[in-house]
PDB file of C-alpha atoms in Angstrom:
ATOM      1  CA  MET I   1      -1.841  28.617  21.623  1.00  0.00           C
ATOM      2  CA  ARG I   2      -5.242  29.653  20.414  1.00  0.00           C
ATOM      3  CA  ASP I   3      -8.566  27.892  20.067  1.00  0.00           C
ATOM      4  CA  ILE I   4     -10.192  26.356  16.989  1.00  0.00           C
ATOM      5  CA  GLU I   5     -11.955  29.269  15.305  1.00  0.00           C
ATOM      6  CA  ASN I   6     -12.894  28.345  11.748  1.00  0.00           C
ATOM      7  CA  ILE I   7     -12.778  25.858   8.891  1.00  0.00           C
ATOM      8  CA  SER I   8      -9.093  26.591   8.292  1.00  0.00           C
ATOM      9  CA  ASP I   9      -8.328  25.443  11.828  1.00  0.00           C
ATOM     10  CA  ILE I  10     -10.481  22.359  11.322  1.00  0.00           C
ATOM     11  CA  LYS I  11      -8.463  21.501   8.216  1.00  0.00           C
ATOM     12  CA  VAL I  12      -5.248  21.842  10.221  1.00  0.00           C
ATOM     13  CA  PHE I  13      -6.302  19.366  12.892  1.00  0.00           C
ATOM     14  CA  VAL I  14      -8.100  16.960  10.554  1.00  0.00           C
ATOM     15  CA  ASP I  15      -5.094  16.784   8.211  1.00  0.00           C
ATOM     16  CA  ALA I  16      -2.645  16.323  11.095  1.00  0.00           C
ATOM     17  CA  PHE I  17      -4.852  13.697  12.714  1.00  0.00           C
ATOM     18  CA  TYR I  18      -5.266  11.598   9.589  1.00  0.00           C
ATOM     19  CA  GLN I  19      -1.546  11.829   8.871  1.00  0.00           C
ATOM     20  CA  LYS I  20      -1.003  10.205  12.275  1.00  0.00           C
ATOM     21  CA  VAL I  21      -3.730   7.645  11.575  1.00  0.00           C
ATOM     22  CA  GLN I  22      -2.113   6.640   8.290  1.00  0.00           C
ATOM     23  CA  GLN I  23       1.232   6.133  10.035  1.00  0.00           C
ATOM     24  CA  ASP I  24      -0.223   4.222  12.979  1.00  0.00           C
ATOM     25  CA  ASP I  25       0.473   0.476  13.080  1.00  0.00           C
ATOM     26  CA  SER I  26      -2.976  -0.311  14.456  1.00  0.00           C
ATOM     27  CA  LEU I  27      -5.237   2.183  12.682  1.00  0.00           C
ATOM     28  CA  GLY I  28      -3.363   2.697   9.418  1.00  0.00           C
ATOM     29  CA  PRO I  29      -4.213  -0.669   7.842  1.00  0.00           C
ATOM     30  CA  VAL I  30      -7.906  -0.411   8.811  1.00  0.00           C
ATOM     31  CA  PHE I  31      -8.306   3.033   7.269  1.00  0.00           C
ATOM     32  CA  GLU I  32      -6.157   2.235   4.242  1.00  0.00           C
ATOM     33  CA  SER I  33      -8.244  -0.857   3.468  1.00  0.00           C
ATOM     34  CA  ARG I  34     -11.307   1.379   3.085  1.00  0.00           C
ATOM     35  CA  LEU I  35      -9.844   4.649   1.858  1.00  0.00           C
ATOM     36  CA  ALA I  36      -7.037   3.707  -0.526  1.00  0.00           C
ATOM     37  CA  GLY I  37      -7.316   6.148  -3.401  1.00  0.00           C
ATOM     38  CA  HIS I  38     -10.115   8.069  -1.656  1.00  0.00           C
ATOM     39  CA  TRP I  39      -8.337   9.943   1.120  1.00  0.00           C
ATOM     40  CA  ALA I  40      -9.051  13.386  -0.350  1.00  0.00           C
ATOM     41  CA  ASP I  41     -12.794  12.668  -0.431  1.00  0.00           C
ATOM     42  CA  HIS I  42     -12.694  11.399   3.145  1.00  0.00           C
ATOM     43  CA  LEU I  43     -10.827  14.474   4.369  1.00  0.00           C
ATOM     44  CA  GLU I  44     -13.373  16.777   2.717  1.00  0.00           C
ATOM     45  CA  LYS I  45     -16.165  14.911   4.508  1.00  0.00           C
ATOM     46  CA  MET I  46     -14.312  15.207   7.803  1.00  0.00           C
ATOM     47  CA  TYR I  47     -13.797  18.966   7.351  1.00  0.00           C
ATOM     48  CA  ASP I  48     -17.531  19.310   6.785  1.00  0.00           C
ATOM     49  CA  PHE I  49     -18.385  16.945   9.640  1.00  0.00           C
ATOM     50  CA  TRP I  50     -16.327  18.864  12.203  1.00  0.00           C
ATOM     51  CA  ASN I  51     -17.483  22.231  10.869  1.00  0.00           C
ATOM     52  CA  THR I  52     -21.050  21.037  11.400  1.00  0.00           C
ATOM     53  CA  ILE I  53     -20.283  19.649  14.868  1.00  0.00           C
ATOM     54  CA  LEU I  54     -18.322  22.640  16.162  1.00  0.00           C
ATOM     55  CA  PHE I  55     -19.840  25.609  14.360  1.00  0.00           C
ATOM     56  CA  SER I  56     -23.158  24.393  12.897  1.00  0.00           C
ATOM     57  CA  LYS I  57     -21.907  25.737   9.563  1.00  0.00           C
ATOM     58  CA  GLY I  58     -21.205  22.640   7.564  1.00  0.00           C
ATOM     59  CA  SER I  59     -23.565  20.808   5.344  1.00  0.00           C
ATOM     60  CA  TYR I  60     -22.607  17.331   6.506  1.00  0.00           C
ATOM     61  CA  LYS I  61     -25.435  14.912   6.023  1.00  0.00           C
ATOM     62  CA  GLY I  62     -25.415  11.217   6.406  1.00  0.00           C
ATOM     63  CA  SER I  63     -25.049   8.462   8.906  1.00  0.00           C
ATOM     64  CA  PRO I  64     -21.386   8.038   9.754  1.00  0.00           C
ATOM     65  CA  TYR I  65     -22.026   4.960  11.862  1.00  0.00           C
ATOM     66  CA  GLN I  66     -23.296   2.881   8.933  1.00  0.00           C
ATOM     67  CA  LYS I  67     -20.014   3.337   7.093  1.00  0.00           C
ATOM     68  CA  HIS I  68     -18.118   1.974  10.092  1.00  0.00           C
ATOM     69  CA  GLU I  69     -20.451  -0.793  11.247  1.00  0.00           C
ATOM     70  CA  ALA I  70     -18.728  -3.789   9.668  1.00  0.00           C
ATOM     71  CA  LEU I  71     -15.123  -2.644  10.087  1.00  0.00           C
ATOM     72  CA  PRO I  72     -12.802  -5.186  11.700  1.00  0.00           C
ATOM     73  CA  VAL I  73     -12.019  -3.106  14.778  1.00  0.00           C
ATOM     74  CA  GLY I  74     -11.941  -3.613  18.512  1.00  0.00           C
ATOM     75  CA  LYS I  75     -11.997  -1.363  21.532  1.00  0.00           C
ATOM     76  CA  ASN I  76      -8.225  -0.961  21.249  1.00  0.00           C
ATOM     77  CA  HIS I  77      -8.745   0.750  17.870  1.00  0.00           C
ATOM     78  CA  PHE I  78     -11.225   3.210  19.353  1.00  0.00           C
ATOM     79  CA  ASP I  79      -8.931   3.918  22.283  1.00  0.00           C
ATOM     80  CA  ARG I  80      -6.037   4.569  19.916  1.00  0.00           C
ATOM     81  CA  TRP I  81      -8.200   6.743  17.650  1.00  0.00           C
ATOM     82  CA  LEU I  82      -9.194   8.894  20.627  1.00  0.00           C
ATOM     83  CA  GLU I  83      -5.630   9.048  21.913  1.00  0.00           C
ATOM     84  CA  LEU I  84      -4.317  10.306  18.567  1.00  0.00           C
ATOM     85  CA  PHE I  85      -7.213  12.722  18.146  1.00  0.00           C
ATOM     86  CA  GLU I  86      -6.694  14.313  21.544  1.00  0.00           C
ATOM     87  CA  ASP I  87      -2.899  14.415  21.149  1.00  0.00           C
ATOM     88  CA  VAL I  88      -3.169  16.205  17.808  1.00  0.00           C
ATOM     89  CA  LEU I  89      -5.721  18.719  19.053  1.00  0.00           C
ATOM     90  CA  ARG I  90      -3.822  19.478  22.261  1.00  0.00           C
ATOM     91  CA  SER I  91      -0.600  19.965  20.292  1.00  0.00           C
ATOM     92  CA  LYS I  92      -2.180  22.587  18.034  1.00  0.00           C
ATOM     93  CA  PHE I  93      -5.006  24.303  19.933  1.00  0.00           C
ATOM     94  CA  GLU I  94      -6.420  25.052  23.354  1.00  0.00           C
ATOM     95  CA  GLY I  95      -9.693  26.478  24.564  1.00  0.00           C
ATOM     96  CA  LYS I  96     -13.433  25.908  24.642  1.00  0.00           C
ATOM     97  CA  GLN I  97     -13.839  24.671  21.044  1.00  0.00           C
ATOM     98  CA  THR I  98     -10.836  22.391  21.400  1.00  0.00           C
ATOM     99  CA  ASP I  99     -12.308  20.872  24.552  1.00  0.00           C
ATOM    100  CA  GLU I 100     -15.673  20.557  22.789  1.00  0.00           C
ATOM    101  CA  ALA I 101     -14.099  18.715  19.839  1.00  0.00           C
ATOM    102  CA  ILE I 102     -12.364  16.280  22.179  1.00  0.00           C
ATOM    103  CA  GLN I 103     -15.510  15.697  24.210  1.00  0.00           C
ATOM    104  CA  ARG I 104     -17.583  15.143  21.061  1.00  0.00           C
ATOM    105  CA  ALA I 105     -14.974  12.707  19.724  1.00  0.00           C
ATOM    106  CA  LYS I 106     -15.167  10.746  22.982  1.00  0.00           C
ATOM    107  CA  VAL I 107     -18.959  10.553  22.796  1.00  0.00           C
ATOM    108  CA  ILE I 108     -18.858   9.570  19.121  1.00  0.00           C
ATOM    109  CA  GLY I 109     -16.177   6.949  19.791  1.00  0.00           C
ATOM    110  CA  TRP I 110     -18.072   5.464  22.728  1.00  0.00           C
ATOM    111  CA  THR I 111     -21.340   5.419  20.778  1.00  0.00           C
ATOM    112  CA  PHE I 112     -19.732   3.803  17.730  1.00  0.00           C
ATOM    113  CA  TRP I 113     -17.960   1.210  19.862  1.00  0.00           C
ATOM    114  CA  SER I 114     -21.151   0.331  21.749  1.00  0.00           C
ATOM    115  CA  LYS I 115     -23.137  -0.084  18.543  1.00  0.00           C
ATOM    116  CA  MET I 116     -20.355  -2.022  16.829  1.00  0.00           C
ATOM    117  CA  ALA I 117     -19.988  -4.379  19.787  1.00  0.00           C
ATOM    118  CA  GLN I 118     -23.728  -5.101  19.548  1.00  0.00           C
ATOM    119  CA  TYR I 119     -23.471  -5.562  15.770  1.00  0.00           C
ATOM    120  CA  GLN I 120     -20.492  -7.901  16.101  1.00  0.00           C
ATOM    121  CA  SER I 121     -22.216  -9.895  18.854  1.00  0.00           C
ATOM    122  CA  ALA I 122     -25.374 -10.304  16.758  1.00  0.00           C
ATOM    123  CA  HIS I 123     -23.293 -11.205  13.699  1.00  0.00           C
ATOM    124  CA  ASP I 124     -21.357 -13.813  15.701  1.00  0.00           C
ATOM    125  CA  GLN I 125     -24.612 -15.340  16.999  1.00  0.00           C
ATOM    126  CA  GLU I 126     -25.970 -15.608  13.449  1.00  0.00           C
ATOM    127  CA  ASN I 127     -22.858 -17.492  12.365  1.00  0.00           C
ATOM    128  CA  ASN I 128     -22.970 -20.001  15.247  1.00  0.00           C
TER     129      ASN I 128
END
């Protein structure tokens, strides 16, 4: 196997990953509730996001966390997301960029989960 080298490779892993997400009993309903009818737009953003992360070539701008903040997810969702992400990448690529993508996904997942746990805790306190 070879490493992730370009945007074409990013499209391969992003498409394969989100196919798995859509079919997943835990993640599928969460993503479908937000992306029904908008999957193509989301995939384009993810191609650009990962191209920016891995190759500093994309033009991704924005705050991805804000779009996820109020989602009804728990740590189990993040763990599953990371499991699928790593499985897909390892099944298609190997090398430095592949390892970098997995490491970045872990950091992003941990950061999102930490922020969301704080958001959910604050939200719960407001409602009590």
